[in-house]
Tab-separated table of C-alpha atoms in Angstrom:
chain	number	residue	atom	x	y	z
A	273	MET	CA	85.068	92.949	116.195
A	274	ARG	CA	83.589	95.351	113.688
A	275	LEU	CA	82.218	92.600	111.450
A	276	ALA	CA	79.734	90.277	113.168
A	277	ILE	CA	80.517	87.491	110.704
A	278	LEU	CA	84.040	87.276	112.134
A	279	ASP	CA	82.652	86.699	115.617
A	280	SER	CA	79.792	84.381	114.853
A	281	GLY	CA	79.609	83.526	111.159
A	282	HIS	CA	81.621	80.325	111.288
A	283	GLY	CA	80.329	76.910	110.366
A	284	PHE	CA	79.152	74.375	112.926
A	285	GLY	CA	82.433	72.461	113.052
A	286	THR	CA	84.472	75.615	113.649
A	287	LYS	CA	82.088	76.785	116.361
A	288	ALA	CA	82.474	73.406	118.049
A	289	LEU	CA	86.252	73.822	117.829
A	290	PHE	CA	85.972	77.214	119.531
A	291	VAL	CA	83.966	75.672	122.362
A	292	LEU	CA	86.679	73.062	122.781
A	293	ILE	CA	89.424	75.713	122.770
A	294	ARG	CA	87.597	77.693	125.461
A	295	MET	CA	87.099	74.583	127.582
A	296	VAL	CA	90.674	73.334	127.329
A	297	SER	CA	92.480	76.670	127.547
A	298	ARG	CA	89.999	78.390	129.869
A	299	GLN	CA	90.682	81.491	127.788
A	300	PRO	CA	88.647	83.285	125.127
A	301	VAL	CA	89.312	82.388	121.521
A	302	LEU	CA	91.644	85.064	120.206
A	303	ASP	CA	90.190	87.223	117.450
A	304	VAL	CA	93.104	86.371	115.172
A	305	ILE	CA	92.000	82.729	115.276
A	306	LYS	CA	88.407	83.714	114.498
A	307	VAL	CA	89.599	85.575	111.394
A	308	VAL	CA	91.899	82.781	110.234
A	309	LYS	CA	89.066	80.282	110.652
A	310	TYR	CA	86.475	82.378	108.814
A	311	ARG	CA	86.089	81.271	105.174
A	312	VAL	CA	89.394	79.432	105.400
A	313	ASP	CA	89.675	78.990	101.661
A	314	PHE	CA	89.736	82.747	101.030
A	315	TYR	CA	92.265	84.040	103.552
A	316	GLY	CA	93.114	81.759	106.480
A	317	GLY	CA	94.308	78.770	104.486
A	318	PRO	CA	96.664	80.443	102.012
A	319	MET	CA	97.809	83.072	104.535
A	320	SER	CA	98.624	80.470	107.188
A	321	ARG	CA	100.850	78.665	104.710
A	322	VAL	CA	102.765	81.905	104.096
A	323	THR	CA	103.068	82.738	107.783
A	324	HIS	CA	104.066	79.235	108.847
A	325	GLU	CA	106.790	79.160	106.216
A	326	ALA	CA	108.045	82.595	107.294
A	327	MET	CA	107.963	81.865	111.029
A	328	ARG	CA	108.793	78.162	111.238
A	329	GLY	CA	110.274	77.262	107.868
A	330	PRO	CA	114.010	76.730	107.346
A	331	SER	CA	115.997	79.849	108.257
A	332	THR	CA	119.179	80.716	110.107
A	333	TRP	CA	117.142	83.179	112.173
A	334	SER	CA	115.910	81.481	115.340
A	335	VAL	CA	112.200	81.227	116.125
A	336	GLY	CA	112.760	83.812	118.875
A	337	ASP	CA	114.442	86.188	116.417
A	338	ARG	CA	111.545	85.877	113.988
A	339	GLU	CA	108.948	86.404	116.706
A	340	LEU	CA	110.921	89.471	117.835
A	341	MET	CA	110.766	90.758	114.241
A	342	ALA	CA	106.995	90.207	114.281
A	343	ALA	CA	106.645	92.136	117.536
A	344	PHE	CA	108.907	94.908	116.223
A	345	VAL	CA	106.890	95.303	113.027
A	346	ALA	CA	103.729	95.399	115.154
A	347	LYS	CA	105.254	98.066	117.366
A	348	THR	CA	106.144	100.150	114.328
A	349	ASN	CA	102.559	99.819	113.105
A	350	GLN	CA	101.161	100.559	116.595
A	351	SER	CA	99.181	97.323	116.508
A	352	GLU	CA	98.561	96.563	120.177
A	353	PHE	CA	97.176	93.072	119.681
A	354	CYS	CA	100.165	91.916	117.641
A	355	ILE	CA	102.736	93.608	119.907
A	356	LYS	CA	101.400	91.706	122.907
A	357	ALA	CA	100.851	88.442	121.060
A	358	HIS	CA	104.329	88.208	119.537
A	359	SER	CA	106.192	89.693	122.470
A	360	ALA	CA	104.764	86.782	124.456
A	361	VAL	CA	105.915	84.235	121.871
A	362	ALA	CA	109.377	85.803	121.526
A	363	GLN	CA	109.835	85.928	125.287
A	364	ARG	CA	108.870	82.293	125.666
A	365	ALA	CA	111.140	81.301	122.759
A	366	TYR	CA	114.140	83.199	124.099
A	367	GLY	CA	113.642	82.226	127.739
A	368	GLU	CA	114.744	84.378	130.637
A	369	SER	CA	118.110	85.293	129.132
A	370	LYS	CA	116.564	88.167	127.177
A	371	ARG	CA	113.864	90.688	127.999
A	372	VAL	CA	111.784	91.269	124.908
A	373	SER	CA	110.003	94.340	126.273
A	374	GLU	CA	113.371	96.015	126.890
A	375	MET	CA	114.610	95.105	123.425
A	376	LEU	CA	111.514	96.591	121.832
A	377	SER	CA	111.712	99.797	123.835
A	378	ASP	CA	115.422	100.427	123.248
A	379	LEU	CA	116.781	98.599	120.261
A	380	ASP	CA	120.119	100.418	120.403
A	381	ALA	CA	120.804	99.076	123.884
A	382	ALA	CA	119.426	95.590	123.258
A	383	ALA	CA	121.802	92.684	123.791
A	384	ILE	CA	121.445	91.308	120.283
A	385	GLY	CA	123.843	90.862	117.392
A	386	GLU	CA	124.366	93.565	114.809
A	387	PRO	CA	122.859	91.534	111.954
A	388	LEU	CA	119.564	91.246	113.872
A	389	ARG	CA	119.642	94.864	115.089
A	390	THR	CA	120.212	96.335	111.629
A	391	THR	CA	117.648	93.965	110.121
A	392	LEU	CA	115.066	95.144	112.657
A	393	LEU	CA	115.870	98.777	111.875
A	394	MET	CA	115.392	98.095	108.163
A	395	LEU	CA	112.078	96.311	108.791
A	396	GLY	CA	110.987	99.256	110.908
A	397	LYS	CA	111.758	101.736	108.139
A	398	LEU	CA	110.002	99.558	105.569
A	399	SER	CA	106.902	99.252	107.750
A	400	ARG	CA	106.850	102.930	108.679
A	401	GLU	CA	107.753	104.520	105.330
A	402	ASN	CA	106.667	101.729	102.966
A	403	THR	CA	110.019	101.863	101.235
A	404	VAL	CA	113.713	101.111	101.614
A	405	ASP	CA	116.524	101.587	99.130
A	406	ALA	CA	119.702	99.785	98.175
A	407	ASP	CA	121.741	101.784	100.716
A	408	ASP	CA	119.439	100.587	103.507
A	409	LEU	CA	120.028	97.014	102.410
A	410	ARG	CA	123.783	97.533	102.049
A	411	ALA	CA	123.849	98.629	105.699
A	412	VAL	CA	122.220	95.363	106.730
A	413	LEU	CA	124.598	93.338	104.586
A	414	ALA	CA	127.595	95.258	105.981
A	415	ALA	CA	126.422	94.381	109.505
A	416	GLY	CA	126.741	90.719	108.637
A	417	ALA	CA	123.276	89.570	107.594
A	418	SER	CA	123.245	87.370	104.511
A	419	PRO	CA	120.982	88.036	101.519
A	420	GLN	CA	119.003	84.922	102.451
A	421	GLN	CA	118.569	86.120	106.021
A	422	ILE	CA	117.282	89.441	104.711
A	423	GLU	CA	114.832	87.707	102.425
A	424	ASP	CA	113.685	85.543	105.328
A	425	ALA	CA	113.175	88.647	107.461
A	426	LEU	CA	111.189	90.322	104.686
A	427	ALA	CA	108.855	87.331	104.646
A	428	VAL	CA	108.225	87.794	108.380
A	429	CYS	CA	107.670	91.490	107.766
A	430	PHE	CA	105.166	90.706	105.020
A	431	SER	CA	103.088	88.431	107.234
A	432	PHE	CA	102.897	90.865	110.112
A	433	ASN	CA	102.208	93.849	107.950
A	434	VAL	CA	99.155	91.907	106.814
A	435	ILE	CA	98.017	90.529	110.168
A	436	GLY	CA	98.573	93.779	112.067
A	437	ARG	CA	96.479	95.685	109.549
A	438	LEU	CA	93.659	93.186	109.884
A	439	ALA	CA	93.879	93.312	113.686
A	440	ASP	CA	93.399	97.068	113.656
A	441	ALA	CA	90.930	97.358	110.777
A	442	PHE	CA	88.671	94.616	112.130
A	443	GLY	CA	89.089	95.827	115.719
A	444	PHE	CA	90.546	92.812	117.497
A	445	SER	CA	89.828	92.668	121.219
A	446	VAL	CA	92.982	92.807	123.311
A	447	PRO	CA	92.618	90.237	126.105
A	448	GLY	CA	94.684	89.891	129.258
A	449	PRO	CA	98.197	88.452	129.415
A	450	GLU	CA	96.988	84.941	130.265
A	451	ALA	CA	95.291	84.607	126.882
A	452	PHE	CA	98.444	85.695	125.070
A	453	GLU	CA	100.535	83.271	127.140
A	454	THR	CA	98.198	80.457	126.143
A	455	GLY	CA	98.471	81.557	122.513
A	456	ALA	CA	102.252	81.726	122.752
A	457	LYS	CA	102.468	78.157	124.059
A	458	TYR	CA	100.311	76.985	121.171
A	459	LEU	CA	102.290	78.862	118.514
A	460	LEU	CA	105.599	77.515	119.800
A	461	ALA	CA	104.279	73.961	119.887
A	462	HIS	CA	102.326	73.948	116.629
A	463	GLY	CA	103.308	76.941	114.526
A	464	TYR	CA	100.867	78.838	112.350
A	465	ARG	CA	99.122	76.067	110.413
B	78	MET	CA	112.514	79.444	102.952
B	79	SER	CA	112.441	78.577	99.270
B	80	ASP	CA	108.661	78.072	99.200
B	81	ILE	CA	107.790	81.554	100.378
B	82	ARG	CA	107.578	83.166	96.959
B	83	GLN	CA	105.242	80.435	95.720
B	84	THR	CA	103.018	80.550	98.799
B	85	ARG	CA	102.799	84.338	98.582
B	86	LYS	CA	101.884	84.109	94.923
B	87	ALA	CA	99.204	81.513	95.696
B	88	LEU	CA	97.754	83.814	98.360
B	89	ALA	CA	97.568	86.795	95.994
B	90	THR	CA	96.069	84.676	93.229
B	91	ARG	CA	93.402	83.320	95.577
B	92	ILE	CA	92.236	86.625	96.969
B	93	LEU	CA	92.304	88.449	93.631
B	94	GLU	CA	91.183	85.831	91.134
B	95	GLY	CA	89.321	83.181	93.123
B	96	VAL	CA	85.652	83.074	94.002
B	97	GLY	CA	84.500	85.950	96.177
B	98	ASN	CA	81.577	88.132	97.145
B	99	ALA	CA	83.264	91.368	96.121
B	100	SER	CA	83.928	91.614	92.399
B	101	PRO	CA	87.436	90.887	91.110
B	102	SER	CA	87.773	94.552	90.104
B	103	GLU	CA	86.817	95.716	93.623
B	104	ARG	CA	89.310	93.320	95.143
B	105	ARG	CA	92.013	94.433	92.724
B	106	SER	CA	91.306	98.103	93.456
B	107	ALA	CA	91.514	97.411	97.202
B	108	PHE	CA	94.781	95.531	96.692
B	109	ASN	CA	96.159	98.495	94.713
B	110	ASN	CA	94.545	101.111	97.007
B	111	SER	CA	93.220	102.962	93.995
B	112	ASP	CA	90.026	103.758	92.113
B	113	LEU	CA	87.554	103.094	94.919
B	114	ALA	CA	84.556	105.306	95.571
B	115	GLU	CA	83.805	106.660	99.029
B	116	PRO	CA	83.321	105.545	101.700
B	117	VAL	CA	85.157	102.318	100.827
B	118	GLY	CA	88.125	104.290	99.521
B	119	THR	CA	88.745	105.740	102.969
B	120	LEU	CA	88.491	102.358	104.681
B	121	VAL	CA	90.937	100.833	102.206
B	122	ASP	CA	93.368	103.739	102.373
B	123	LYS	CA	93.391	103.733	106.165
B	124	THR	CA	93.888	99.967	106.230
B	125	ALA	CA	96.811	100.279	103.834
B	126	ARG	CA	98.539	103.319	105.297
B	127	HIS	CA	97.708	103.409	109.024
B	128	ALA	CA	95.297	100.691	110.026
B	129	TYR	CA	95.279	101.731	113.673
B	130	LYS	CA	93.280	104.791	112.565
B	131	VAL	CA	90.359	102.716	111.218
B	132	THR	CA	87.234	103.476	113.251
B	133	ASP	CA	83.874	101.853	113.866
B	134	GLU	CA	82.406	104.635	111.731
B	135	ASP	CA	84.617	103.741	108.742
B	136	VAL	CA	83.318	100.184	108.753
B	137	ALA	CA	79.732	101.272	109.457
B	138	ALA	CA	79.888	103.673	106.493
B	139	ALA	CA	81.046	100.867	104.198
B	140	LYS	CA	78.100	98.745	105.353
B	141	LYS	CA	75.695	101.633	104.867
B	142	SER	CA	76.946	102.072	101.301
B	143	GLY	CA	75.466	98.664	100.514
B	144	LEU	CA	78.401	96.322	100.953
B	145	SER	CA	77.826	93.076	102.813
B	146	GLU	CA	80.096	92.083	105.682
B	147	ASP	CA	81.613	89.383	103.492
B	148	GLN	CA	82.440	91.946	100.828
B	149	ILE	CA	84.031	94.227	103.412
B	150	PHE	CA	85.994	91.289	104.820
B	151	GLU	CA	87.410	90.530	101.379
B	152	ILE	CA	88.152	94.159	100.546
B	153	VAL	CA	90.010	94.777	103.816
B	154	VAL	CA	92.012	91.555	103.398
B	155	CYS	CA	92.965	92.642	99.866
B	156	ALA	CA	93.964	96.110	101.087
B	157	ALA	CA	96.234	94.685	103.791
B	158	ILE	CA	97.868	92.120	101.542
B	159	GLY	CA	98.299	94.661	98.754
B	160	GLN	CA	100.190	97.110	100.950
B	161	ALA	CA	102.387	94.383	102.454
B	162	THR	CA	103.104	93.084	98.964
B	163	ARG	CA	104.254	96.498	97.744
B	164	GLN	CA	106.553	96.790	100.752
B	165	TYR	CA	107.968	93.313	100.186
B	166	ASP	CA	108.525	93.810	96.465
B	167	THR	CA	110.201	97.199	97.028
B	168	ALA	CA	112.564	95.747	99.615
B	169	LEU	CA	113.372	92.695	97.520
B	170	ALA	CA	114.234	94.937	94.554
B	171	ALA	CA	116.461	97.028	96.837
B	172	LEU	CA	118.158	93.858	98.071
B	173	GLU	CA	118.792	92.749	94.513
B	174	ALA	CA	120.204	96.179	93.671
B	175	ALA	CA	122.448	96.035	96.744
B	176	THR	CA	123.786	92.609	95.933
B	177	GLY	CA	123.989	93.077	92.174
B	178	MET	CA	121.528	90.235	91.569
B	179	GLU	CA	119.224	90.376	88.575
C-alpha cells in the first residue's frame, strides 16, 4: 500500500490478530482489513457500522443481491480489488444457480428480476456520472422496486463508493482467488462488523 | 434499514469534527473536494472523481509537501466519503422527487 502506516502502523493487539488470521486462514491479511483496523475510531469503526447495516441489515434485497450491487458498483468504478472481493461473496451467497461473472459482464442478459436489473443500472449511472434524476428513479419504481428497496440499494452504493475509492487511492494489493474465497466465507458468516 | 441515516451521519460527524491529525478545515475541504492547494488538491480530486487514476507519485507528492501519512490517510478518507455522500444525497433527493415525498 502507498501508506506504510496502513501496512505496519497498527497497535500490538491488532498485529497479533493479523498473525492469527494468517495462521488460521493460511492467506495474507487483505488490505481492506488493514485499513479498517487502522485507527478504528476514525474510520473503521463508524464505517463498518454503516456497511454492516447496508449489507446485512433488514432489507427485502437478499444478501446475494446486495453483494452483486457492491460488485457492480466496483465494476463501474474499475476497482479491481472490490470487483473480485464482492463477486466472490455474491457467488457464494447465490450458489451455483447464478453466475455472477456473467451477470456483471452482460446485465441485459442476466437472469435476474427487473427490479434488481433497473436498480443496478441506476447505481451504475450514479457511480459513473455522480448524479441521477427523478426520471431515473421513476424507471426503477416502474420496474417494481419499492422506495425502500431503492433507499437500501443507495446505502450499498454509498459504502462501495467509499471502499472502492480507498482501495484504489491507497493501492490495495490484489491477491489470488483463494484469499478472496476465504474473505467471502468470513463476510457471509460474520458480516462487516 | 432504518438506522442507516443515523450511522452515516455519525460517520460524517466523526471524520469531520472529531479528533484528527489533519485540521478540521483540511478534512472539510477534502470532503467537499474544494479549496485545497496542490499537490493535495490533485490527490483529493482524483480520489473523488476517478480513484483508479491515483498514482504512487500523487501520494509521494502529498508526503513531500509536508503532510504526515496519518494526515494523508484522513484526507483521502474524507475525500472518498464526501463524494459518496454527494452521490447518495443527490439520489435520495431524486427518489423523493419521483415519489412526491417531502
